[in-house]
Amino acid sequence: MSYDLNGAAPVTGGIKIAIDRGGTFTDCIGSHPDRPDVVIKLLSVDPSNYEDAPREAIRRVLEAYTGRQISRDAKLDTSLIESIRMGTTVATNALLERKGQKCALVTTKGFGDCLVIGNQSRPKIFDIAIHKPDVLYEKVIEIDERVTLEDYTEHPEKFKTQVVNNNNNNDDDDLLIGLSGEVVRILKRPDLIKVKESISQLYADGYRSVAVCLTHSYTFPAHEMLVGEIAIELGFQHVSLSSQLMPMIKLVPRATSATADAYLTPEIKKYIAGFAKGFDAGLGRTGVAGNADTTTRFEFMQSDGGLVDVASFSGLRAILSGPAGGVVGYARTSYDARTKIPVIGFDMGGTSTDVSRYGEGRYEHVFETTTAGVTIQSPQLDINTVAAGGGSQLFWRNGLFVVGPESAGAHPGPACYRKGGPLTVTDANLLLGRLLPEFFPKIFGPNENEELDISATEKLFQDLTNEINAEIGISSSNKMTVDEVAYGFIKVANEAMTRPIRALTEAKGYDTSNHRLATFGGAGGQHAVAIAQALGIKQILIHKYSSVLSAYGMALADVVQEVQEPSSVVFTESSRTVFVNRFSELKFKATKSLQDQGFQSDHVEFELYLNMRYQGTESALMIIKPESGWDFKKSFVDQHLQEFGFTLPDRDVIVDDVRVRGIGKSFQLSEPSVDEQLQKFAINQNRKKVDESKRMSTKKIYFEGGRYDTPVYKIEHLEIGDKVSGPAILADGTQTIVVAPKTTAVILETHVIINIDDDDDDGNENLVKANDAKSQSQVDPITLSIFGHRFMAIAEQMGRALQKTSVSTNVKERLDYSCALFDANGGLVANAPHLPVHLGSMSTAVRTQAALWKGKLKNGDVIVSNHPQFGGTHLPDITVITPAFHEDKIVFYVASRAHHADIGGILPGSMPPNSRELFQEGAAIKSEKLVSKGKFNEEQITKLLLHEPAKYPGCSGTRCLPDNINDLKAQVAANQKGINLIDALIAEYGQIVVQRYMIAIQENAELSVRNLLKQVSHRFDGKLLQATDYMDDGSPISLTININGDDGTAVFDFAGTGPEVYGNTNAPEAVTYSAIIYCLRCLITDDIPLNQGCLRPVEVRIPKGSFLSPSGSAAVVGGNVLTSQRVTDVIFKAFQACAASQGDCNNLTFGIGGKDEHTGEQVRGWGYYETIAGGSGAGPNWHGTSGVHTHMTNTRITDAEIFERRYPVLLREFSIRPGSGGAGQFVGGDGVIRDIEFRVPVQCSILSERRVYHPYGLAGGQDASCGLNVWVRQVDDGQGHKSERRVNLGGKNTAVMKAGDRVVIHTPGGGGYGNVQAEPGVDGRKQDARNHWRAQGSVSIYTSTQETN
């Protein structure tokens, strides 16, 4: 068979090939200096035709360039190929499907369960059947070795141990200076004989890949290297040392990264070896699977956007190999360094939608991300998967249109793929005419030769439309059409995608409207206009290779060598030379590596970075070297101001890491930039309306309001300068671009540009007209679904504004706050983030204050309150409430609640374990104007926080007034942000419509709860639901639930609950409301709006004077963190939903300093607070989960290495407490053991429960073990001999502990479910669909931090 070369001679060499092997399709671009590019697109998996898609694509490229047929069985001629560049999903798929190499983990004694526990949070806060992703290793062994850091950063005097010549003056061999500059103390050296025995046993058990991560190896890698040498000596084929992969502090992410590398790299190597067998000679600089004298470069794209030779490619850096190519592609083709207009990348394919940002001429990286439930510490481009792409499934749930996160995947795929799949976004586009079957590959049906099946799509949409119309019961004249339903899903999908895009940009201090939108991927062109309009973006860029842009990005990319070392040095004028020298050393290493890959020194460039943060914070920023000079500090301060809105001039700036990015320049882009082409058009005035003769056909396409006659153009038939006015469809064999009404497409040499007309709203794809008859007369379910997203987006943007302008660690880094929107009556409309304990209580506070100030508030007034009897939970949570006016009438409220680090009282932190009266817990504010007519009342709030609490015996005022003031101002600013956003919403839709949907979204949640209660009543035959449980002091919590099965209402009656206690486990009424709304949400398995409607069907009766409704002077700090958990257990017990979880937060505090009891003076010190995980309860078809936080809390634990860097402690053990979960057909989760040794004298306090009453089992399941708090005292017998004495601290106690003393917390397990004699149950827990999303960048990091604070 011959190929037409148009008269050109066959190519004899110099072919460059770039490939992106995606989940559904493999894209390939072949290039040669003397020939046009060759573009190949084929299925990634097609075993009946070829074994390997990338190799098949190369074969086809070679055929095209040589003009001769090449057999699929023949080895490909490498002499024709100059280079192969590839991005692959091999590592990603192995991680998602858990099909990597069998591997083991070697770690320090006491930390064998560190990856099982992780950061102790649960992935989804409303799942009582908690599903944590499985660990990647199959076996773990612990090595009896230990090092720690000698100094600690919270030292009041900032003391530094001096070590001379890496050894101190006392010749102490156990003190060394680590790579970070920190002083390391060796506590226990490994016994190499025992280590060898353990590693040998692994080898005997069939392990050939091993990961090694020992504590503090980021700065002291010697012990890790010894273990690694033994493993290599014993014959292990792959050894991953965490200190070599990514020498950054944090044990858990580093251990996960090492394990991921050991799990994935062998799979990568296996794939590469198989791929290379299809060539006649070796590939890459070392000649993979062939002769080392190779001339064909073979490079893989890494997650950081740089290429690397095949010999150095690892699984750890391959996770985002494919998507990274797309970012490089749009960055190189859509950004102009002269105009500096930033670009948002929107990559919507068949199985995922990824967004990213490129600005300032460099890539944005993140260094700790979670993919498929695995937290990885490695530089990755900040790519965020925000939806499941065209495969996102469509649902009608609880009166709302819902899109995703479930995906139809490649198999069965959308309904139109002829495999019996569900309705998806792709189907909606097909039905509306926005996806044209004639332009889609004919690869469907049993013989893979049929086009998309629109009839299957039409049938399922008709069925769904009938269901929706029947359920909403509207008149026949107003029934929804199939088109309206499909279009409704498109609008909801677009709204859901714009939220994280806005978050990605605004979180870094940028305005989305100042960007361009670069869209690519097969489905991107169908949604680009709507996405741009929603974000305020005026111009869309679509490259000619947009459907294969990831492959094109491979061709444009540079080879990169990253070198990084840890640091702990303060950046000053005197330390600047230290960094200059370290940069020189790292540049040398990077240069050598690039030279080994064939680059000359004059083709190597460098980016120099310092990872910097203010002392006492964790908000580190990666700062690139200034263009002139070495003043990194100024650049850091400027960027901190840009991202966070403030600076801390009195604090030192710490350098955590020194990083060099060596870049081997290998490709110069020859095409002109977009701005150069636009400038050329502006000068020549040669844009012209497209000639009608180029129209291929006319289709009826659905846009806002109905179907329009829409011309269809083939992109290849259009000429440079052609101007196409919308509506129109531009298409070729790989993509469809929708040009909406009132937008204009212009054809450039390299791009299609779509300009958004901002003068006319008629073409706005997202608009619901305020004067729309349907929106005026009744609630439209599409609009309701969109408003659900809009209201939540407002609350989220309030939260980002609060984080950006706050100062304290609690708010800025732990994100311990909630922001919410309320209707004119104080009813909750939307709350973000979802802190369970804030869910119902914020509304109680707003409604209380609204009633108190009725008729007295003016525009510009802001209220502040934290008192338990006025809707507060505990005193550190301060609520700021702002009314919004329209024509002198309050139309809605916004509020923000933030946890302040200190507000006075008897102990620093304002959470004393032994408080008896409310005044001992700090400032209690019932109701005050924080702002009056726009003026911040600093004098009054200072009096309330600083002076009033100090009037009580043994109490102090706030110990951090400046932080309090700054955070309160930030809360006021966040509230104003919310008001401005709702004002904009009212301007867009009209006040009547906005207020109607504020009510409607609550009615929707109410309907969901009513349906739940009806189902429960039916299940229990209308019987009363009753439950009682006891606090450890014997106080009962009794609950009777009387459900009306006819109307779905219920009475929650707590009659029989014990009286107020003389302690701090009293819980304000608001806490019980929060527990009820949390439990109801957990029992409804679908996502529903969380708002006041959830409580409308419920009447709550709490006896006055009980410890669930205490007096105004009762201490309450334990009620928020302990009693709330027991109330939750009681509610679930009444519903027979699941066995008891640990029912506790295990609140541990310790520190030094504070008010001197003799002199009254304030002594400088430090304090630490943590909550500790336990076991979760089993349920009707699931086992409990071990070592996890449950119900009303989801707080992360501080990483072991950070813990020991900050404080004078030694974490001896953090492990699962085996056997502590209750037995049963389904077994309860186990608690944990946390063993902390103090290296200096401290005051230590524990506030805990379930030390007397066991977490109950259910349905025949057995109770779990109680917790136990042990003080291990070092006792001197007076003769120089020390012995250990173990003392039970009880559930609530405070003790002064000496250096060498330990506190060992054994947390409770979760109860079992079902008779232990029954056949063991098969676990029915479901994994979060989002675990299958490939890229979890900064947006996901922010969200998970919000939900785990």
Short mmCIF file of C-alpha atoms in Angstrom, two decimals, residues 26 42 174 346 356 377 470 551 648 723 814 935 1012 1022 1040 1072 1226:
data_model
loop_
_atom_site.label_atom_id
_atom_site.label_comp_id
_atom_site.label_asym_id
_atom_site.label_seq_id
_atom_site.Cartn_x
_atom_site.Cartn_y
_atom_site.Cartn_z
CA THR A 26 -4.67 8.83 22.49
CA LEU A 42 -7.29 6.91 18.17
CA ASP A 174 24.34 12.28 69.06
CA PHE A 346 -10.46 25.01 30.75
CA SER A 356 -5.73 25.82 35.84
CA GLN A 377 4.39 15.46 48.25
CA ALA A 470 -45.31 14.57 37.25
CA ALA A 551 -0.01 16.26 22.85
CA LEU A 648 3.54 41.07 59.42
CA LYS A 723 -15.70 36.75 11.28
CA ARG A 814 -6.89 26.14 59.97
CA LYS A 935 -17.80 53.14 62.15
CA LEU A 1012 -36.97 10.96 55.19
CA GLY A 1022 -45.27 4.48 63.40
CA THR A 1040 -38.14 10.44 72.35
CA THR A 1072 -28.51 20.35 70.07
CA PHE A 1226 -19.98 -5.71 61.30
#
